[in-house]
Short mmCIF file of C-alpha atoms and ligand atoms in Angstrom, two decimals:
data_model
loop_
_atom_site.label_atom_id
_atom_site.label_comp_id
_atom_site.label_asym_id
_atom_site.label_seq_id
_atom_site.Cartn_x
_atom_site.Cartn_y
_atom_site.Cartn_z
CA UNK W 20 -27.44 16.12 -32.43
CA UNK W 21 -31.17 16.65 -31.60
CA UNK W 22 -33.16 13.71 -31.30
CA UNK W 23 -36.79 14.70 -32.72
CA UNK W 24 -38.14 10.78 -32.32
CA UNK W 25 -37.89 10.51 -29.16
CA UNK W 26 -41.26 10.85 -26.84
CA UNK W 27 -41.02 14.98 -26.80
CA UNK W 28 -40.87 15.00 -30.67
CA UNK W 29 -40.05 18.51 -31.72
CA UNK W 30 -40.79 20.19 -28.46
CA UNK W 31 -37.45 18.67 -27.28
CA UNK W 32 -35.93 21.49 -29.23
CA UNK W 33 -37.52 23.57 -27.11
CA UNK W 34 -37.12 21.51 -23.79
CA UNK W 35 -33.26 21.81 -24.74
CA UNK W 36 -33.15 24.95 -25.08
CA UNK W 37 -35.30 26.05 -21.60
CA UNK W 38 -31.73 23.30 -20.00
CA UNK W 39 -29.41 25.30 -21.45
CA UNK W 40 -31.24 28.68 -20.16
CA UNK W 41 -31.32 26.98 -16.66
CA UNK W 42 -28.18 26.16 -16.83
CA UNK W 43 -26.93 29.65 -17.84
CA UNK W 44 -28.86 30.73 -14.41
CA UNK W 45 -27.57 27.91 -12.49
CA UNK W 46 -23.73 28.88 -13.02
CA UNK W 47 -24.20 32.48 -12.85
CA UNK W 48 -25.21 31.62 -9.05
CA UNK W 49 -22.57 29.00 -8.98
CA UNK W 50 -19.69 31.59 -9.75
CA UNK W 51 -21.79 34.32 -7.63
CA UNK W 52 -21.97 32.30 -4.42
CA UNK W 53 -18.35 32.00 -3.44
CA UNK W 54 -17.51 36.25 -4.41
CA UNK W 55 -20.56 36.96 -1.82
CA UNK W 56 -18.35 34.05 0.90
CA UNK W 57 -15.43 36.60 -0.03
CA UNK W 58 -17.65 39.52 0.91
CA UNK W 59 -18.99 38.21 3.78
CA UNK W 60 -15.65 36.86 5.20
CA UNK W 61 -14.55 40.72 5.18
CA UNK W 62 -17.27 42.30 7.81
CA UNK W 63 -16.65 41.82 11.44
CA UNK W 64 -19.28 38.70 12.98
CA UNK W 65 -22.74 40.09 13.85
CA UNK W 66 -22.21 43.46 11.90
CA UNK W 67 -25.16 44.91 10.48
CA UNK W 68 -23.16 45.05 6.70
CA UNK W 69 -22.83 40.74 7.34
CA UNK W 70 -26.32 40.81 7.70
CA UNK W 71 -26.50 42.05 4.55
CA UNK W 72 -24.64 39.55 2.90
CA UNK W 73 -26.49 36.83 4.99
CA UNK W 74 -29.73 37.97 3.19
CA UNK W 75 -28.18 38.61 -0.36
CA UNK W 76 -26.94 35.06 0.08
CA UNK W 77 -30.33 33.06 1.36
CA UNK W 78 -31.94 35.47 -1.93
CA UNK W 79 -29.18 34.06 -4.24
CA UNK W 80 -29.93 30.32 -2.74
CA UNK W 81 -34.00 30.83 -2.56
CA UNK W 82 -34.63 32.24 -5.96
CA UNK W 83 -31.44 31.75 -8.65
CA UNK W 84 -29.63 28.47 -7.24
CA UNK W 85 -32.36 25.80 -5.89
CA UNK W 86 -34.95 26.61 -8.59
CA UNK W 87 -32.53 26.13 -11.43
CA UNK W 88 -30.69 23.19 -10.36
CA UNK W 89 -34.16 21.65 -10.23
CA UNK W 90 -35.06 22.89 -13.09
CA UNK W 91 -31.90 21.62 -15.17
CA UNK W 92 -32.11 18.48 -13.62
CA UNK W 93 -36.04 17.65 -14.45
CA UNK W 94 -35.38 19.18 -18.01
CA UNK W 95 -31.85 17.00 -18.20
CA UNK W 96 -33.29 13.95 -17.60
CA UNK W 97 -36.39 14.40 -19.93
CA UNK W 98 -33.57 14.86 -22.67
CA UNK W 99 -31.77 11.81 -21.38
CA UNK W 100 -35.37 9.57 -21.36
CA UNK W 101 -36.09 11.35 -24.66
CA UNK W 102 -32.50 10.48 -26.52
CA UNK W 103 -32.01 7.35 -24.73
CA UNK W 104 -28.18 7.69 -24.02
CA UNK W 105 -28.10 5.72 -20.73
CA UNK W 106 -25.39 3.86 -22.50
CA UNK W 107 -23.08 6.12 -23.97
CA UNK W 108 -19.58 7.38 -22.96
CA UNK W 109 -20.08 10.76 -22.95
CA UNK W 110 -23.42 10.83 -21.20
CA UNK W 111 -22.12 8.98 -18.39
CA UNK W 112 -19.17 11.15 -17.88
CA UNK W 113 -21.46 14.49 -17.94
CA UNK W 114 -23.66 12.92 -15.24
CA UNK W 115 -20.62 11.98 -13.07
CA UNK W 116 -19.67 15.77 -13.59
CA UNK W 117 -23.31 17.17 -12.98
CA UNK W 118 -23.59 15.23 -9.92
CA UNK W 119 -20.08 16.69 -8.31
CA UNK W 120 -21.40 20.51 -9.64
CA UNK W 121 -24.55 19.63 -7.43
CA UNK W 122 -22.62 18.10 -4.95
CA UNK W 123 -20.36 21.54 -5.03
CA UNK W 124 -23.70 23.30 -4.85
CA UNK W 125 -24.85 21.54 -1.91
CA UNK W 126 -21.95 22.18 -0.16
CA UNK W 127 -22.28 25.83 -0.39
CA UNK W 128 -25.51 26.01 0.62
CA UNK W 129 -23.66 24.45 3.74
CA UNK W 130 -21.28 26.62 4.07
CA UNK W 131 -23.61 29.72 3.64
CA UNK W 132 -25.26 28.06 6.80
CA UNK W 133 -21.76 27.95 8.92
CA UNK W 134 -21.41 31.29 8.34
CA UNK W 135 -24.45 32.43 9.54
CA UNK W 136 -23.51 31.03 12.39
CA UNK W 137 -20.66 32.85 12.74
CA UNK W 138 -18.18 29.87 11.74
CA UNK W 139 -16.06 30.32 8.76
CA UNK W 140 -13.96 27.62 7.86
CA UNK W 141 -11.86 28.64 4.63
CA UNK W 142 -9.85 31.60 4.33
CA UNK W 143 -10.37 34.14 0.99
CA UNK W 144 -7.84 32.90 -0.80
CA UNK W 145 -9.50 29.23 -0.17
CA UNK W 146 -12.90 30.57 -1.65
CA UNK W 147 -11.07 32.21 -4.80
CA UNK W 148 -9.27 29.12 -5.89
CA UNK W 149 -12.83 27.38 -5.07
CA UNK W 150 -14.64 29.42 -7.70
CA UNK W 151 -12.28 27.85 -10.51
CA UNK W 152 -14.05 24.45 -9.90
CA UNK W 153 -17.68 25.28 -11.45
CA UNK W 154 -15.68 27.04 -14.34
CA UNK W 155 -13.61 23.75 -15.10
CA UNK W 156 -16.25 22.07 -14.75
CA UNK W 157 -18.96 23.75 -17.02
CA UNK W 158 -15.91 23.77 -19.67
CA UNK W 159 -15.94 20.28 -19.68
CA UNK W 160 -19.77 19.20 -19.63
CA UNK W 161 -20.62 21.33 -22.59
CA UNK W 162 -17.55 19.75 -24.92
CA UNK W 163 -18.91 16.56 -23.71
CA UNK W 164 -22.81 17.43 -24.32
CA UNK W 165 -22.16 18.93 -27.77
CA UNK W 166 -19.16 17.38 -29.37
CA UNK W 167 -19.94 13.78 -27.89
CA UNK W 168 -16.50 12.89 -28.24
CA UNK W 169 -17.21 8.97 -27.11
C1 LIG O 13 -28.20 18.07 -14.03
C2 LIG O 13 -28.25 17.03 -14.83
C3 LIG O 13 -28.16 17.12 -16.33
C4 LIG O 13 -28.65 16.16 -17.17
C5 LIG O 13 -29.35 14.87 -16.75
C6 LIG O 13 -28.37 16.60 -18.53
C7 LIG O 13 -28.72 15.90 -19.68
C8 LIG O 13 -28.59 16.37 -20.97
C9 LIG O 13 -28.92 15.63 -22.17
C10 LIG O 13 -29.45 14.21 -22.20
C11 LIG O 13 -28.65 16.44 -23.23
C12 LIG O 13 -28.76 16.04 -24.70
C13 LIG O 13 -30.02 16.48 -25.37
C14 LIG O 13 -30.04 15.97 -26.79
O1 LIG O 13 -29.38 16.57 -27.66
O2 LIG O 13 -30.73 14.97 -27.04
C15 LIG O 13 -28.18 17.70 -22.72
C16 LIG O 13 -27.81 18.78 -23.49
C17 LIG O 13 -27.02 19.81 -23.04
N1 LIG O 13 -26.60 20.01 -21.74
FE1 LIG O 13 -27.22 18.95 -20.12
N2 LIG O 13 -27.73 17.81 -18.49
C18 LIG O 13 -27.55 18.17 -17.16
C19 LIG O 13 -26.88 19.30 -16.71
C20 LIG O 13 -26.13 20.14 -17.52
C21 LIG O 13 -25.18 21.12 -17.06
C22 LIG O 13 -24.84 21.38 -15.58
C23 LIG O 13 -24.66 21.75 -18.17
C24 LIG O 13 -23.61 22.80 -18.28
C25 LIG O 13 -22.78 23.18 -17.34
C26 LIG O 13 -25.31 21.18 -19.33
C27 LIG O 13 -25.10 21.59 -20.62
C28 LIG O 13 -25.75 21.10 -21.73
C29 LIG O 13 -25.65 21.64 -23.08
C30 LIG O 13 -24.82 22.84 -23.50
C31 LIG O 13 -26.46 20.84 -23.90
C32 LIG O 13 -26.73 21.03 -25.39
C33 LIG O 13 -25.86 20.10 -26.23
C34 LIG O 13 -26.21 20.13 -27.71
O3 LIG O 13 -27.35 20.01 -28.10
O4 LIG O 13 -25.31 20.27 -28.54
N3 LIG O 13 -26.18 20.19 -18.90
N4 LIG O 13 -28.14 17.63 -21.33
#
């Protein structure tokens, strides 16, 4: 339900719509990330085609992930100032959820950095099964977002 008395009035329409944009943008990179890992797990160390992936994967980080997280997370919490739902179910649940998706996020960026290094923790199959988390997890802050259930 939009909330047009809140503080942003009817440009909250408009703030909600740039969060869901940004957040389109933020899981595209989400699901991206872990298919480059794949990639990258399948050249040999210190290979010219790794360093490849090394810089598709600092572009990916530098220009699609950091910026939108940021972005959904200033727009996210004008909507939550705006709506004042600091005390409802489903707004608590979603921020528990957003914060283990950014969590998740940060620790890709982390593992992007091991494997620069040469270190490479999780097998393929690891990283596939990975990728279902930010799925699962999308799935289930949208149905809370929109249909509010508590
Ligand atoms: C990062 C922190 C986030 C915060 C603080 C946040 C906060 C909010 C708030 C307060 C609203 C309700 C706006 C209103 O109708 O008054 C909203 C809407 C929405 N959020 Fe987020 N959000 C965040 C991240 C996300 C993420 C990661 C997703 C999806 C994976 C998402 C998906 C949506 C959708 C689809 C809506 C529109 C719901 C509707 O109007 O029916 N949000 N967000």
């Amino acid at each position: 339900m939009a909330d047009l008395t809140g503080f942003l009035g009817v440009t909250m329409l408009w703030v909600k719509a740039a969060h869901v944009i940004f957040v389109i943008f933020l899981m595209a990179g989400l699901f991206m990330m872990p298919r480059f890992f794949v990639y990258h797990h399948q050249c040999a160390i210190g290979s010219d085609e790794e360093a490849k992936w090394i810089d598709r994967e600092d572009r990916l980080r530098r220009i699609i992930l950091n910026p939108s997280l940021i972005i959904v997370w200033i727009l996210g919490l004008a909507l939550a100032f705006n709506g004042g739902y600091w005390s409802e179910g489903w707004f608590h649940i979603k921020l528990a959820l957003v914060l283990a998706l950014s969590g998740y996020h940060g620790w890709m960026i982390g593992y992007g950095k091991k494997l620069k290094k040469g270190i490479r923790p999780l097998s393929e199959k690891q990283l596939r099964l990975l990728n279902e988390v930010p799925g699962v997890a999308a799935a289930i802050i949208v149905i809370l977002a929109v249909v509010r259930p508590f």
